[in-house]
XYZ file of C-alpha atoms in Angstrom:
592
model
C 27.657 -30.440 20.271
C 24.037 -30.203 21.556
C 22.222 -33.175 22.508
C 19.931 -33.235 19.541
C 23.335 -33.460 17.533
C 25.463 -36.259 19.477
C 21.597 -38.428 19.028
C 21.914 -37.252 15.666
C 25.680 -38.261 15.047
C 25.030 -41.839 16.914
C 22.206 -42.705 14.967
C 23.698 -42.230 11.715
C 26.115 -44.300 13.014
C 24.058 -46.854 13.939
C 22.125 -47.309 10.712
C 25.812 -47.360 9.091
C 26.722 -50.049 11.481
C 23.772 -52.457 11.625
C 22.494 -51.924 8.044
C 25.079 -50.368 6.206
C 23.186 -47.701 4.917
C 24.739 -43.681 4.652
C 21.747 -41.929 6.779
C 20.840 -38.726 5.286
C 19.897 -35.734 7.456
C 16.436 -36.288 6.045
C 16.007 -39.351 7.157
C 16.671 -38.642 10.497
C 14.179 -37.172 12.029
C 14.150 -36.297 15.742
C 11.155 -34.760 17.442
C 10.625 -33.812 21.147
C 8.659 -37.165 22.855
C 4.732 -37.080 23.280
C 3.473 -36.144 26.445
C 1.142 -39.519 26.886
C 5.581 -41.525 26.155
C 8.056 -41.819 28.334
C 11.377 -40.535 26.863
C 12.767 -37.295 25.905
C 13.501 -37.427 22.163
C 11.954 -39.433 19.706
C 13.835 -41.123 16.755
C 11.145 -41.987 13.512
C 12.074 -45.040 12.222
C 10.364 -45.815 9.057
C 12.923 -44.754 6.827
C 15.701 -47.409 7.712
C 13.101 -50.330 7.415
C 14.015 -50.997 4.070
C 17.386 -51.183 4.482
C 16.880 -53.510 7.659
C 14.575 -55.778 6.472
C 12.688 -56.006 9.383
C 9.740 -54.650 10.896
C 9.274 -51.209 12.300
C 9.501 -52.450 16.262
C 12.318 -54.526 15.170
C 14.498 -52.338 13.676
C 13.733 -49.765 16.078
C 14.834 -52.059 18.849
C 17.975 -52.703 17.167
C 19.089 -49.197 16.845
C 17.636 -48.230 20.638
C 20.041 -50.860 21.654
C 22.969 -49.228 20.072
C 22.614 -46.368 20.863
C 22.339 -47.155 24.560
C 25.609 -48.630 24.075
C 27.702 -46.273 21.998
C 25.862 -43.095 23.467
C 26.869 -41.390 26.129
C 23.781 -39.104 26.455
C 21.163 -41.867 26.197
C 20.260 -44.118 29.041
C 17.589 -46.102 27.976
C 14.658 -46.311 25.201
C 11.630 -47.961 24.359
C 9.610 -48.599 20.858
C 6.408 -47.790 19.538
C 5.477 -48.997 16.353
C 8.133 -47.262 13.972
C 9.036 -44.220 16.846
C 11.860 -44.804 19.187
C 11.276 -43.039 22.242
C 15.132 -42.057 23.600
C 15.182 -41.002 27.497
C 18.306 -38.869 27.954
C 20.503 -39.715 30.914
C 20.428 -36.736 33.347
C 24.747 -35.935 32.977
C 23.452 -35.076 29.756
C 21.175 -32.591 30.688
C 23.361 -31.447 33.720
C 26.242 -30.948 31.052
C 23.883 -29.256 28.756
C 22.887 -27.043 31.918
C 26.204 -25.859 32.620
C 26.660 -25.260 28.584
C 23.579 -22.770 28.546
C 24.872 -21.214 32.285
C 28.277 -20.604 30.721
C 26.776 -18.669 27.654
C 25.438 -15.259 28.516
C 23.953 -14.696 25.115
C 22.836 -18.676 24.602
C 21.010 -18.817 21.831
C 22.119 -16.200 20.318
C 24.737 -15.810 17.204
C 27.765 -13.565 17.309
C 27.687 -10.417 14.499
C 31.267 -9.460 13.005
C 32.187 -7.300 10.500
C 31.505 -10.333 7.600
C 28.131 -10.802 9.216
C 25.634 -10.022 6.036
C 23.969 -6.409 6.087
C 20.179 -6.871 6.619
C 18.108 -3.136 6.552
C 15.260 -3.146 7.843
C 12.482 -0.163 7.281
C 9.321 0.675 9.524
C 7.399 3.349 11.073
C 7.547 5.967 7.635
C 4.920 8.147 9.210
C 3.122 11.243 7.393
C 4.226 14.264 8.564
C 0.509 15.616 9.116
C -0.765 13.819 12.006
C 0.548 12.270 15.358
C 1.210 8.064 15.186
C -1.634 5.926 15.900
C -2.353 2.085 16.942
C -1.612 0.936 13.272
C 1.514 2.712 13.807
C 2.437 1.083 17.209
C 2.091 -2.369 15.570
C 4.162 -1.365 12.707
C 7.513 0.242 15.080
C 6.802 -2.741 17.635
C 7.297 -5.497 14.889
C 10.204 -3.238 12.790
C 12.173 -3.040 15.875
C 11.704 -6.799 17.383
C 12.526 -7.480 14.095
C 15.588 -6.259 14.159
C 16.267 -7.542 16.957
C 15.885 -11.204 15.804
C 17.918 -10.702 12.724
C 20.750 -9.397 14.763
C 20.360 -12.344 16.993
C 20.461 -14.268 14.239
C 24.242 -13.109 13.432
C 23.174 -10.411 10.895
C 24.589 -6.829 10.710
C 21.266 -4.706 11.094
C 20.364 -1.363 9.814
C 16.886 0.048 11.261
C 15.435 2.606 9.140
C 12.817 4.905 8.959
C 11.248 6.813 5.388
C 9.577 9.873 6.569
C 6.789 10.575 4.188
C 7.438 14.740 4.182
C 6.055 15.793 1.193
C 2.490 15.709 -0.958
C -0.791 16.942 -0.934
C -1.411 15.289 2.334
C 1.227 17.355 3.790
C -0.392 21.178 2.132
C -3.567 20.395 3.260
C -2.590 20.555 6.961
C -0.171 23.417 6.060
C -3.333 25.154 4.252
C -5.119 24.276 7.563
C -3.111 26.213 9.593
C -2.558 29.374 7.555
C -6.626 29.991 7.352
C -7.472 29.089 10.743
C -4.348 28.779 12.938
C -3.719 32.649 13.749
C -0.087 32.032 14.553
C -0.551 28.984 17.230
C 2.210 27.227 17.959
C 3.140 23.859 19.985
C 4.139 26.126 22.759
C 1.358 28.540 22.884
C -1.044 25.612 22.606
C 0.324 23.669 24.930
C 0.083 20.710 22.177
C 2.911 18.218 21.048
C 3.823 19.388 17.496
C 2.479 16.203 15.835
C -0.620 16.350 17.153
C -1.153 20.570 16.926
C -0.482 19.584 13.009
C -2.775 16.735 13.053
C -5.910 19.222 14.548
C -5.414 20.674 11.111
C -5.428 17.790 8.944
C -8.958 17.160 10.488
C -9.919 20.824 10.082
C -9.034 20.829 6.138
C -11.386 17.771 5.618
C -13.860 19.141 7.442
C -14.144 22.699 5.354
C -13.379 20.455 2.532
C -16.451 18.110 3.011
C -18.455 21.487 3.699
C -17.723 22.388 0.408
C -18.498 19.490 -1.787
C -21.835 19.334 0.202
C -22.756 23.082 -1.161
C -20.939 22.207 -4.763
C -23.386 19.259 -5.012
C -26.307 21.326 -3.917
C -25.692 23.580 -6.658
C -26.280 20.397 -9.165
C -22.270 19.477 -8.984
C -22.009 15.362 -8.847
C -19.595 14.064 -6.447
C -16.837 13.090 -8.117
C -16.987 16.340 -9.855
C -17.555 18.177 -6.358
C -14.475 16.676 -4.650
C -12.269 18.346 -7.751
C -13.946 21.583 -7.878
C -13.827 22.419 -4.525
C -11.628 25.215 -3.684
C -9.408 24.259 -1.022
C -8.450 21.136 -2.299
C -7.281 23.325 -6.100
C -5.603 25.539 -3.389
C -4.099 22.674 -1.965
C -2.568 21.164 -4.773
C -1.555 24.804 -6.249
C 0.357 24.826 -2.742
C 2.036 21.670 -4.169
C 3.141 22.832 -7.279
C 4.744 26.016 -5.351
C 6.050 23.742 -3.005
C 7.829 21.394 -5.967
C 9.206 24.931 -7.834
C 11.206 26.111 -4.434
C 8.612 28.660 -3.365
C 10.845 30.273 -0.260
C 7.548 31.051 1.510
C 5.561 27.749 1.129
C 8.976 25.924 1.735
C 9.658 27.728 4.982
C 6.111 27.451 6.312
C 6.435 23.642 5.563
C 10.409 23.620 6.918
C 8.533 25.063 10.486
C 5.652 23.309 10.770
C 7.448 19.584 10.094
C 10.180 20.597 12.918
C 6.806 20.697 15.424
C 5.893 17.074 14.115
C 9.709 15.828 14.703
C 10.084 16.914 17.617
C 6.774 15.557 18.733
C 7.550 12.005 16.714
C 10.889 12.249 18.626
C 8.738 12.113 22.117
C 6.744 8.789 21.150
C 9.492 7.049 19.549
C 11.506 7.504 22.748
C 8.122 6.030 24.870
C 7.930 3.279 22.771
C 11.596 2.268 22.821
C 12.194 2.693 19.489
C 15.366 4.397 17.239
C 17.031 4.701 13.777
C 20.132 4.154 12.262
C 19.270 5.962 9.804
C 16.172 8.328 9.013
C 14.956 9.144 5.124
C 13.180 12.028 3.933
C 10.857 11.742 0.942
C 11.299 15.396 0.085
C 15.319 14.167 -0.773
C 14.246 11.277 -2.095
C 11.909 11.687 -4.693
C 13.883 13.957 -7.177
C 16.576 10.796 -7.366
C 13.745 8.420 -7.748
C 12.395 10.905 -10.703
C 15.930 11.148 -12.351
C 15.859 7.434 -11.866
C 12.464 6.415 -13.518
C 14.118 9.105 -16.253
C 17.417 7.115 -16.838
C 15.018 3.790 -17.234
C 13.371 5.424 -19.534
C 16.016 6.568 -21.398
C 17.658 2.660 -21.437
C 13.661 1.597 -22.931
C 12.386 0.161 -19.517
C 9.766 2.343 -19.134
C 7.198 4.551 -21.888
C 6.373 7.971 -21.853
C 2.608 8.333 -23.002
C 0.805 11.000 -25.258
C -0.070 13.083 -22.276
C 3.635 13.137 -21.166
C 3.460 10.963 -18.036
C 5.722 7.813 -17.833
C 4.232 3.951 -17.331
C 6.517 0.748 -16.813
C 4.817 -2.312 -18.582
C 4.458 -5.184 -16.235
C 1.986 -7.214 -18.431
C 4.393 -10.031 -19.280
C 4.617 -10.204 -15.397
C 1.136 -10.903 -15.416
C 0.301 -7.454 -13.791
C -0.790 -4.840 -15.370
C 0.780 -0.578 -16.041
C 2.404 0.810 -13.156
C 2.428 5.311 -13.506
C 6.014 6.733 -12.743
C 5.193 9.667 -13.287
C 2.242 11.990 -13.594
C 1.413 14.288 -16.855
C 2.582 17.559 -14.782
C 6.209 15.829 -14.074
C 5.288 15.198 -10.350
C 5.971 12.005 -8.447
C 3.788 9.133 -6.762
C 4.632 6.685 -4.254
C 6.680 4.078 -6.313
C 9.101 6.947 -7.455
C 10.076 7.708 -4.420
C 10.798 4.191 -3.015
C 12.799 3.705 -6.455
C 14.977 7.157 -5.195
C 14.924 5.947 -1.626
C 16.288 2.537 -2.766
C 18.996 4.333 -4.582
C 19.928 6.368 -1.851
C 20.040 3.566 0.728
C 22.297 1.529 -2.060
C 24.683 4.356 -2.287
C 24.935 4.656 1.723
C 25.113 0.715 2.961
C 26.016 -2.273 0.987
C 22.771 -3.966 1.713
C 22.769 -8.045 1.823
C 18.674 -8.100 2.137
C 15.848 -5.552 2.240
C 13.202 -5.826 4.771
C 9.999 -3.139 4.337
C 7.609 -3.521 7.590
C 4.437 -1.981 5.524
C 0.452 -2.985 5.636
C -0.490 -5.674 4.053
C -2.853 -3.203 1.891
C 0.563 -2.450 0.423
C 1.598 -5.897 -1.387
C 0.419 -5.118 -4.851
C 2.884 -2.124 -4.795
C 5.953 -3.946 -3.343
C 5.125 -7.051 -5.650
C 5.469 -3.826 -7.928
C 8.454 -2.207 -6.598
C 10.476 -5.699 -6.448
C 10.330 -5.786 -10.402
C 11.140 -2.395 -11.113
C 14.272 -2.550 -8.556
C 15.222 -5.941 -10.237
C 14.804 -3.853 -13.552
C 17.013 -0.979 -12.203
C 19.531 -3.572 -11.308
C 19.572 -3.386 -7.481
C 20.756 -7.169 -6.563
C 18.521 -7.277 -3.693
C 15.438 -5.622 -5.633
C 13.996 -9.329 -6.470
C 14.265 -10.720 -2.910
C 12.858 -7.536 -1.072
C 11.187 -8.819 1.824
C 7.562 -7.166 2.232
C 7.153 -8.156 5.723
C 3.072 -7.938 5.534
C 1.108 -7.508 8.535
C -2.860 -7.165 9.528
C -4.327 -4.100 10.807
C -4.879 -3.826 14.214
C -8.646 -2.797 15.186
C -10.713 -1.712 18.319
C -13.324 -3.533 20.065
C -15.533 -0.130 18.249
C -14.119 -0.762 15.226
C -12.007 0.784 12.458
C -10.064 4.002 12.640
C -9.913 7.132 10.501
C -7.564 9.888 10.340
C -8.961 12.481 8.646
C -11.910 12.017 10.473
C -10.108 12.581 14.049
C -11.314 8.942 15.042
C -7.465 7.746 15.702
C -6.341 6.002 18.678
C -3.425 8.076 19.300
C -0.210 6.402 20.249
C 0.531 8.904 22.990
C -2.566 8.264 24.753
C -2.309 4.655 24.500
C 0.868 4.158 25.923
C -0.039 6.888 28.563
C -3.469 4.817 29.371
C -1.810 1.584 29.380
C 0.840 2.722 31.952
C -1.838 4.593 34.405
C -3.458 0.785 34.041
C -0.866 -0.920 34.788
C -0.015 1.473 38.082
C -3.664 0.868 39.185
C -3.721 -2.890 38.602
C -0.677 -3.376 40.429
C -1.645 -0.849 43.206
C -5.030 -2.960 43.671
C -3.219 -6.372 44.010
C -0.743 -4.795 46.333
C 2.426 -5.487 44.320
C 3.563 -1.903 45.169
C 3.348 -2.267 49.076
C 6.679 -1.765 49.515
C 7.936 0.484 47.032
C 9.031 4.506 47.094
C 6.464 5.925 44.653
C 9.460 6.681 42.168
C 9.727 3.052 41.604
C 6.259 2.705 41.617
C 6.135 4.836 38.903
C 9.244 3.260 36.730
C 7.928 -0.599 37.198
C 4.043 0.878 36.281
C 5.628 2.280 33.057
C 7.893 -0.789 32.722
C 5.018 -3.241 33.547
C 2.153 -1.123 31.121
C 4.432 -0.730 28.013
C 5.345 -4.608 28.463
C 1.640 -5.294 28.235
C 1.004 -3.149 25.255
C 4.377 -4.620 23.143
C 3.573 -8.264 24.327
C -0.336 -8.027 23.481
C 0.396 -7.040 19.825
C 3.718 -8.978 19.311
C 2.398 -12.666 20.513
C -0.127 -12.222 17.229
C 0.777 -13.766 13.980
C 1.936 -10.518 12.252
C -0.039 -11.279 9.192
C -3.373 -11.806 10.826
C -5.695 -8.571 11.534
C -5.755 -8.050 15.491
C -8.365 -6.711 17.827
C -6.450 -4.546 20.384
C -8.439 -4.924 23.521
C -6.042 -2.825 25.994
C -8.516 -4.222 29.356
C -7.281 -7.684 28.459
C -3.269 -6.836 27.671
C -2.798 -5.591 31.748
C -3.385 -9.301 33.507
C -0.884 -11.218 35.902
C -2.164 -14.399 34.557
C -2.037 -16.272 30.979
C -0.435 -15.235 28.042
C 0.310 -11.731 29.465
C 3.451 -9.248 29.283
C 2.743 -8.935 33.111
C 2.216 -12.802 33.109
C 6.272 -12.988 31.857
C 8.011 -10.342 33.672
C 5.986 -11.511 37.058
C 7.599 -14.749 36.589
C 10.904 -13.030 36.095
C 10.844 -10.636 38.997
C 10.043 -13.797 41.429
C 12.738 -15.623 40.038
C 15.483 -12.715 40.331
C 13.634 -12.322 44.132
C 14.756 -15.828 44.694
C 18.434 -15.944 43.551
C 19.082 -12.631 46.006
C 17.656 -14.446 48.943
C 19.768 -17.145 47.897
C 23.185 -18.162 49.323
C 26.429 -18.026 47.371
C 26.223 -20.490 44.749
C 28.177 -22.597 44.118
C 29.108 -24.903 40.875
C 26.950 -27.391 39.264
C 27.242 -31.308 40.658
C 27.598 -33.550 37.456
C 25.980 -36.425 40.146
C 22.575 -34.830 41.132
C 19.737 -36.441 39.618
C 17.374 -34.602 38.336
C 13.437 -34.842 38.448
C 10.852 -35.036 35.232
C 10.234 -31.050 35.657
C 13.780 -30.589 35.887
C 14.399 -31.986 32.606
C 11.318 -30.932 30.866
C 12.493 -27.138 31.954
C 16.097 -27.759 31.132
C 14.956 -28.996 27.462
C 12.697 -26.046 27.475
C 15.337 -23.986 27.950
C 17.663 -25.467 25.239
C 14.807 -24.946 22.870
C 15.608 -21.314 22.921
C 18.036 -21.104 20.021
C 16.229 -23.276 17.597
C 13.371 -20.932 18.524
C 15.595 -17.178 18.168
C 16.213 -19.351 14.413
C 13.089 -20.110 13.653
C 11.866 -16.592 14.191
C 14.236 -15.219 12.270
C 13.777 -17.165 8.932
C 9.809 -16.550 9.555
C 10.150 -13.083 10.178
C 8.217 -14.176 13.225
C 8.270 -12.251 16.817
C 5.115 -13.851 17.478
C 7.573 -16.878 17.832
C 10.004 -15.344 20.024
C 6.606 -14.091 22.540
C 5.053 -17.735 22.577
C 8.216 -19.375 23.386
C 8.662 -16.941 26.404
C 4.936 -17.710 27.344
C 6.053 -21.891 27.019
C 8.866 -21.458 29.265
C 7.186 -19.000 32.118
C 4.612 -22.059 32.421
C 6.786 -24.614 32.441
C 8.881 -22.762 35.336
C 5.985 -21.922 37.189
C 4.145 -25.466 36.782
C 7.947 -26.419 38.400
C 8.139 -24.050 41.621
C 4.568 -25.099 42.385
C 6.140 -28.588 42.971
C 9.491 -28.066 43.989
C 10.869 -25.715 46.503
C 14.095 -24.206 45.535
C 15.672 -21.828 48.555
C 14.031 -24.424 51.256
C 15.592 -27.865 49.679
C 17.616 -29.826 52.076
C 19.860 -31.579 49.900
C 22.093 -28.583 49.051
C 23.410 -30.371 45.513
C 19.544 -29.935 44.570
C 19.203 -26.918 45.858
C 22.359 -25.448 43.696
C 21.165 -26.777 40.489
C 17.398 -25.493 40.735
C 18.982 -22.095 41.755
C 21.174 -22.417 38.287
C 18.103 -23.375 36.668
C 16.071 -20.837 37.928
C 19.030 -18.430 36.931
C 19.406 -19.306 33.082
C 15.264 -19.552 33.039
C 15.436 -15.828 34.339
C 18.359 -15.051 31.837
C 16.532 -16.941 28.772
C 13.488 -14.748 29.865
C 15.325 -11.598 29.620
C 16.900 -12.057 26.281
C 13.861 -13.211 24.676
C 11.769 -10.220 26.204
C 14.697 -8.413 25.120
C 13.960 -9.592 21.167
C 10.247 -8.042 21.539
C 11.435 -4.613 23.250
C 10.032 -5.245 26.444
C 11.611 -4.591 29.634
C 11.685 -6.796 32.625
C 11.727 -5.458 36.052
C 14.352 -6.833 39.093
C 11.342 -7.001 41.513
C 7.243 -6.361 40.943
């Protein structure tokens, strides 16, 4: 029993005692004491007034003085107005200390085989261009993500939807068999994701060329952007594409391997993976046999010009298309096959889809059709929304070759981070092999933390100058403060166990309840689908430990029972530090 519980327990007793009254656990409310208060915890009165029949100071008096009696873990308190201010006596802490040492995964809940079955999708990247900033966020959150819900005792499948197939995909294929005179990854020298994404940008261009002469000619635009020839070759590609052609099929079989391979190479930088990886082209003929079999049961309508609609006007939406007049899929088909795929593969507790928050019509959409289809978790799909992430020059456009590629980010961010540090003279010391490994270490910590510590639902403006900084709310900032503390316990001597006698100062305590904070804050993440949580509490504690060994020397203390239990502090700070790093996918480094 934590300390927050035993206060918890005692108090209820103490209303029960004094008043008679059965406390609920709404009533009793316990909050951390106000700076500008002395105490630790704070007990709100107001709602046993009634029952006492006495003022707010009085009653609070009352139970303060009970609970300094009966409570082991309190050792004095004072009242203001209806808050009693409880200071903890320091065995408590000590004992709590020891409790967190003991626990190498404190805060943290243990998954079994009962544990419920949370999947969780991100990344689902097109197969006709390299991933970009909007992608990093989206990977960076899917897989901290996952990491809180694991933490939080759930079974977790990550999962990716690899959006293979469509007109997207011919035009870069179209691309590269007009212009492309047999260039490959290797003879270009070019990762395979971003050889096939020079072609994506080289179809739009010819393709805007064209609607420019159509609408010379008198065409109007709209007309223009139908008309022109490569995009009718495009979408006859398509339709060959959907009927087996061998030739288009093995042109698009080849040219896909080149993007894997090359997605496989940034997912493996960004230290990301899947349980399980999804391919729209084996989706979407179960998600068209599915819409079919809905269809067939009256949940959907087939219209005059044969394509199919589900109603969703008495869910105060409007028609949803299935299907298209030529029999071909759209998006929502293909989630409904994916959906059914996944179903057959995991027994799946919750559904979790890290997508855009320009995508919430279509998953308000998608939860009624599952519900519809009769998947039991197709009405509590979570759509875990997020912002877009911009540039200090603005927006970003594919097509247009504008993209901040995720390759060169990550590759800029670590060549910062290797400068930086070289400048400050971190690396003094170092063999230019770990110079190297700490830069990468210390750069990718600065990209994940800079886009993680952001409310996930807000847009973001990535400003990569400002991630790479030793001070403030910094990746480097964190795993600093780690490195010196892990610096400290090897200089250290053997230590030895905790003294239950020592006494402990006010930054003692304030880090030790910092540190106890941890698991209500690895919770709290996890029912807010919040790393943003997870990155500020790690920020909190760094402060609090550094605001600490500015006032307190550990390794040159005198009295050696002080010594031992600022060393175990510093240890579980550095351990707390490391798991919760851990939760965003960032790495922290044994020295810096």
């Amino acid at each position: 029993m934590n300390i927050e519980q035993q206060i918890m327990a005692a108090a209820s007793e103490a209303v029960k005692a004094l008043y008679g009254m059965d406390a609920t656990e709404k009533m009793l409310q316990l909050q951390k004491t106000r700076s500008e208060f002395e105490g630790n915890l704070t007990l709100v009165v107001f709602p046993f007034v009634k029952a006492a029949k006495k003022s707010p100071e009085q009653t609070g008096q009352e139970i303060g003085e009970y609970l300094v009696q009966n409570c082991d873990a309190i050792s004095k308190f004072n009242v203001v107005k209806g808050f009693l201010n409880l200071s903890i006596a320091d065995s408590a802490w000590l004992t709590l200390l020891a409790d967190i040492d003991a626990d190498e995964h404190y805060g943290h809940r243990h998954v079994d085989e009962n544990s419920p079955l949370v999947m969780i999708e991100f990344s689902s990247p097109n197969t006709n261009k390299p991933l970009h900033l909007g992608h990093v966020r989206n990977n960076l959150l899917g897989w901290s993500l996952a990491q809180i819900m694991q933490a939080n005792g759930n079974k977790v499948v990550k999962t990716n939807i690899v959006n293979d197939r469509g007109i997207h995909i011919c035009k870069s294929m179209l691309a590269w068999q007009k212009w492309g005179n047999g260039e490959t990854p290797e003879t270009s020298g070019k990762k395979g994701d971003h050889l096939i994404g020079d072609y994506y940008v080289a179809f739009d261009k010819h393709y805007r060329e064209e609607i420019k002469e159509l609408m010379a000619q008198g065409m109007d635009e709209e007309t223009a952007k139908q008309e022109a020839p490569l995009i009718k070759e495009a979408h006859e590609m398509l339709v060959k594409w959907e009927q087996n052609d061998p030739e288009v099929r093995a042109l698009w079989e080849k040219m896909n391997n080149w993007v894997y391979a090359g997605f496989d190479e940034t997912y493996k930088k960004m230290g990301v993976s899947f349980d399980k990886i999804y391919y729209e082209s084996q989706t979407y003929l179960k998600g068209k046999a599915k819409v079919e079999e809905g269809l067939a049961k009256g949940l959907f309508e087939r219209h005059e010009d044969n394509s199919v609609w589900a109603d969703l006007t008495n869910e105060g939406l409007d028609q949803k298309l299935l299907l298209r007049s030529d029999g071909t899929s759209v998006y929502m088909t293909q989630d409904i096959g994916t959906a059914e795929m996944r179903f057959q593969d995991y027994p799946i507790d919750k559904m979790i889809y890290v997508v855009g928050n320009e995508q919430n019509y279509h998953f308000q959409v998608l939860s009624i059709l599952l519900d519809r289809l009769g998947f039991k978790w197709g009405k509590e799909l979570v759509h875990f929304s997020y912002g877009m992430v911009e540039l200090p020059n603005g927006k970003m456009k594919s097509r247009e070759g504008t993209v901040v590629d995720a390759d060169d980010l990550m590759e800029l961010m670590v060549e910062d981070a290797y400068k930086t540090s070289m400048e400050l003279g971190k690396f003094d010391d170092m063999t230019e092999e770990e110079r190297r490994e700490i830069a990468r270490i210390v750069g990718m910590g600065a990209l994940k933390y800079f886009i993680l510590k952001v409310d996930a639902r807000k847009n973001m403006l990535f400003n990569p100058e400002e991630s790479i900084d030793f001070n403030g709310n910094t990746g480097p900032f964190i795993q600093y403060t780690y490195a010196r503390i892990r610096s400290i316990l090897r200089k250290a001597p053997s230590m030895t166990s905790l003294s239950s006698t020592t006494s402990l100062s006010s930054k003692e305590v304030e880090l030790i309840q910092k540190m106890s904070e941890y698991s209500a804050a690895v919770e709290q993440a996890g029912k807010d689908y919040s790393p943003s949580g997870i990155a500020n509490y790690c920020y909190e504690l760094t402060k609090v430990f550094n605001q600490f060994y500015h006032d307190y020397s550990i390794l040159n203390e005198e009295d050696e029972q002080k010594k031992q239990t600022r060393l175990v502090i510093a240890r579980n700070v550095a351990k707390i530090l490391k798991n919760g790093m851990g939760l965003l996918g960032i790495e922290v480094p044994e020295r810096m």
